[in-house]
Structures are given as C-alpha cells and as structure tokens.
XYZ file of C-alpha atoms in Angstrom:
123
model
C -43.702 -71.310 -112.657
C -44.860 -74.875 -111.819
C -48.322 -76.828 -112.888
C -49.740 -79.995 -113.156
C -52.528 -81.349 -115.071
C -55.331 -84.255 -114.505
C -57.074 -85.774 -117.854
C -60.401 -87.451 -117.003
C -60.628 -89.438 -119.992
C -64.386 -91.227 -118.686
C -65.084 -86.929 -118.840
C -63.548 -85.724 -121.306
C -61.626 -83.124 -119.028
C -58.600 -81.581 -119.078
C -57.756 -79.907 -115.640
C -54.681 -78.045 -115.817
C -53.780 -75.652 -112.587
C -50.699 -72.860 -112.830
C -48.848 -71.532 -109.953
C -46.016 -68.654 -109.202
C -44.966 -66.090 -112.339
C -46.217 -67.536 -115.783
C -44.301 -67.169 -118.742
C -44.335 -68.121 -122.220
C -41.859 -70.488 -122.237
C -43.883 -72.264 -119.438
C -47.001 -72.051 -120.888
C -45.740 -73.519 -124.286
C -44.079 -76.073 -122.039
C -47.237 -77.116 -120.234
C -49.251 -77.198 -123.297
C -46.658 -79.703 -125.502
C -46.307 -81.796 -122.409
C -50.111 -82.154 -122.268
C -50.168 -83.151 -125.795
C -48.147 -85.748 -125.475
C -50.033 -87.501 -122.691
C -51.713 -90.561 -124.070
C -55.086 -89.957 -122.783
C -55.139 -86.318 -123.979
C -57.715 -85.252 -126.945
C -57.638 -82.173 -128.091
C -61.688 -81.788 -128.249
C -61.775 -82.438 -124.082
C -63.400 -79.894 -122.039
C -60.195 -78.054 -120.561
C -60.122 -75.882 -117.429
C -56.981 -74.017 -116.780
C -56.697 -73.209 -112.950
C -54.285 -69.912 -111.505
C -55.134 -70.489 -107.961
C -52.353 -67.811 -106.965
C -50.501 -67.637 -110.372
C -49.463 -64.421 -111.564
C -50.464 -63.956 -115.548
C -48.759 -62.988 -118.463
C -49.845 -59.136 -118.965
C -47.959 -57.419 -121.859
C -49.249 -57.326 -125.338
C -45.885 -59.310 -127.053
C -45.981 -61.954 -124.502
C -49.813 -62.520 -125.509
C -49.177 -62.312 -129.250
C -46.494 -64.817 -128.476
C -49.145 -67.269 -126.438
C -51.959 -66.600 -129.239
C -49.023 -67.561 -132.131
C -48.268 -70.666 -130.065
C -52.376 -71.614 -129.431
C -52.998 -70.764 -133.153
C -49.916 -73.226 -134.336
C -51.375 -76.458 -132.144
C -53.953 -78.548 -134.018
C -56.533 -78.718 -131.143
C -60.392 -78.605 -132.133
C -62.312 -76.417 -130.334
C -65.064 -78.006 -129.606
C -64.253 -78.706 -126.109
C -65.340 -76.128 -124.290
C -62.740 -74.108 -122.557
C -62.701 -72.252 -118.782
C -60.296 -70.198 -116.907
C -60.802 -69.430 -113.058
C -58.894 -66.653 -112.174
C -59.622 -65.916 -108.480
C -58.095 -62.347 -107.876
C -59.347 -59.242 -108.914
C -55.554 -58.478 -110.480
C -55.428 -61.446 -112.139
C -59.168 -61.694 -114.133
C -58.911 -58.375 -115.321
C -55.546 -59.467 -116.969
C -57.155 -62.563 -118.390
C -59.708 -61.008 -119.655
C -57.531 -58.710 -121.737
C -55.172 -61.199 -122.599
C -58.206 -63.120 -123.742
C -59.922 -59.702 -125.781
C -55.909 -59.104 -127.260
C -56.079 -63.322 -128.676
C -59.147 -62.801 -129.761
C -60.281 -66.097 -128.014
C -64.144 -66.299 -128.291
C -64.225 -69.601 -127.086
C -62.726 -69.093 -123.653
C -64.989 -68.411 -120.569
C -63.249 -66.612 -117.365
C -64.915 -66.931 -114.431
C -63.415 -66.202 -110.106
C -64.749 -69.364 -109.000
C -65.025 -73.422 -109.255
C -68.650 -73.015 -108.371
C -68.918 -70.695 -111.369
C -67.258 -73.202 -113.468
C -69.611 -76.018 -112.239
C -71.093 -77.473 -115.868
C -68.398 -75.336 -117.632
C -71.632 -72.357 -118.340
C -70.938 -71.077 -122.222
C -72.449 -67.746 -121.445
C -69.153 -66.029 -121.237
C -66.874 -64.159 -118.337
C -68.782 -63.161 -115.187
C-alpha cells in the first residue's frame, strides 16, 4: 500500500490519498506519520482519498483500525470525508464506517461531492 498526504495549514486541511491493498499496519503507519508532521492539527478538516485503493473489509481488521482511531488524541471537530470512487469499494466503507461506529465521517464517490466537505452524511 503506498499514500501521501498534503496539510494546508492557511485551510485547515488534511488531504491524505491511499493506493493498492490497505492494511492495518499501513493505515496505523500513515496516521502516526501524519501526526508527526509539524503543520498537522488534529481539529483540520481531513479528507482521506482511495482513488483505486482496495479497503480493509473484515470485521477484526476494522475493530483493529477503530482501536487504533479511538487510542489517538485527535478532536473531532474537523470535519472528516472519504471519497471512495467504486461501487466495491463505498459499500465497504460504508460498513467499515457503520462496524466503527464513526458518526462523524461522511463517504461520498466524488471530489465534486466533497466540494465544502457537505455534513449531511454518505450519498
């Protein structure tokens, strides 16, 4: 799995796009790198991009994820997007996201759709 992140500081964004198979160990990897940027906050707006990643999709890799989210001291006040672009892949993030219990996390197909990060939930 590879990704790379942007932080627009003057935006208080966090743009963070995943490619190839994820896995946990990636994901935790991406996130603690992230946190150690200097210009990272943990209360920035945050998109997470899978333009052709392939998701985690089994319930113990997803407890694992929401364990790791749960342990990090980010504020959620920043409000948080996923694009997931295939059909495949947003009906796995959406379950991933019902398993986690993450309210806070809109999941939309598009970067249009993302345009002003909407907080009226998935599509």
């Amino acid at each position: 799995m590879k990704y790379q992140f942007e932080i627009e500081a003057g935006e208080r964004l966090v743009l963070l796009r995943y490619s190839g198979q994820l896995t946990v160990e990636g994901l935790k990897q991406s996130l603690d790198e992230l946190e150690r940027h200097p210009d990272f906050d943990p209360g920035f707006d945050f998109i997470a991009d899978y333009p052709d990643a392939k998701l985690v999709d089994s319930p113990g890799d997803n407890h694992r994820i929401a364990e790791d989210v749960s342990s990090r001291s980010w504020t959620m006040t920043g409000r948080r997007v996923m694009i997931a672009r295939h059909d495949s892949e947003f009906g796995k993030g959406r379950r991933a996201l019902g398993l986690l219990q993450l309210d806070h996390v809109n999941i939309v197909r598009t970067e249009a759709r993302c345009a002003g990060m909407a907080e009226s939930g998935s599509e």
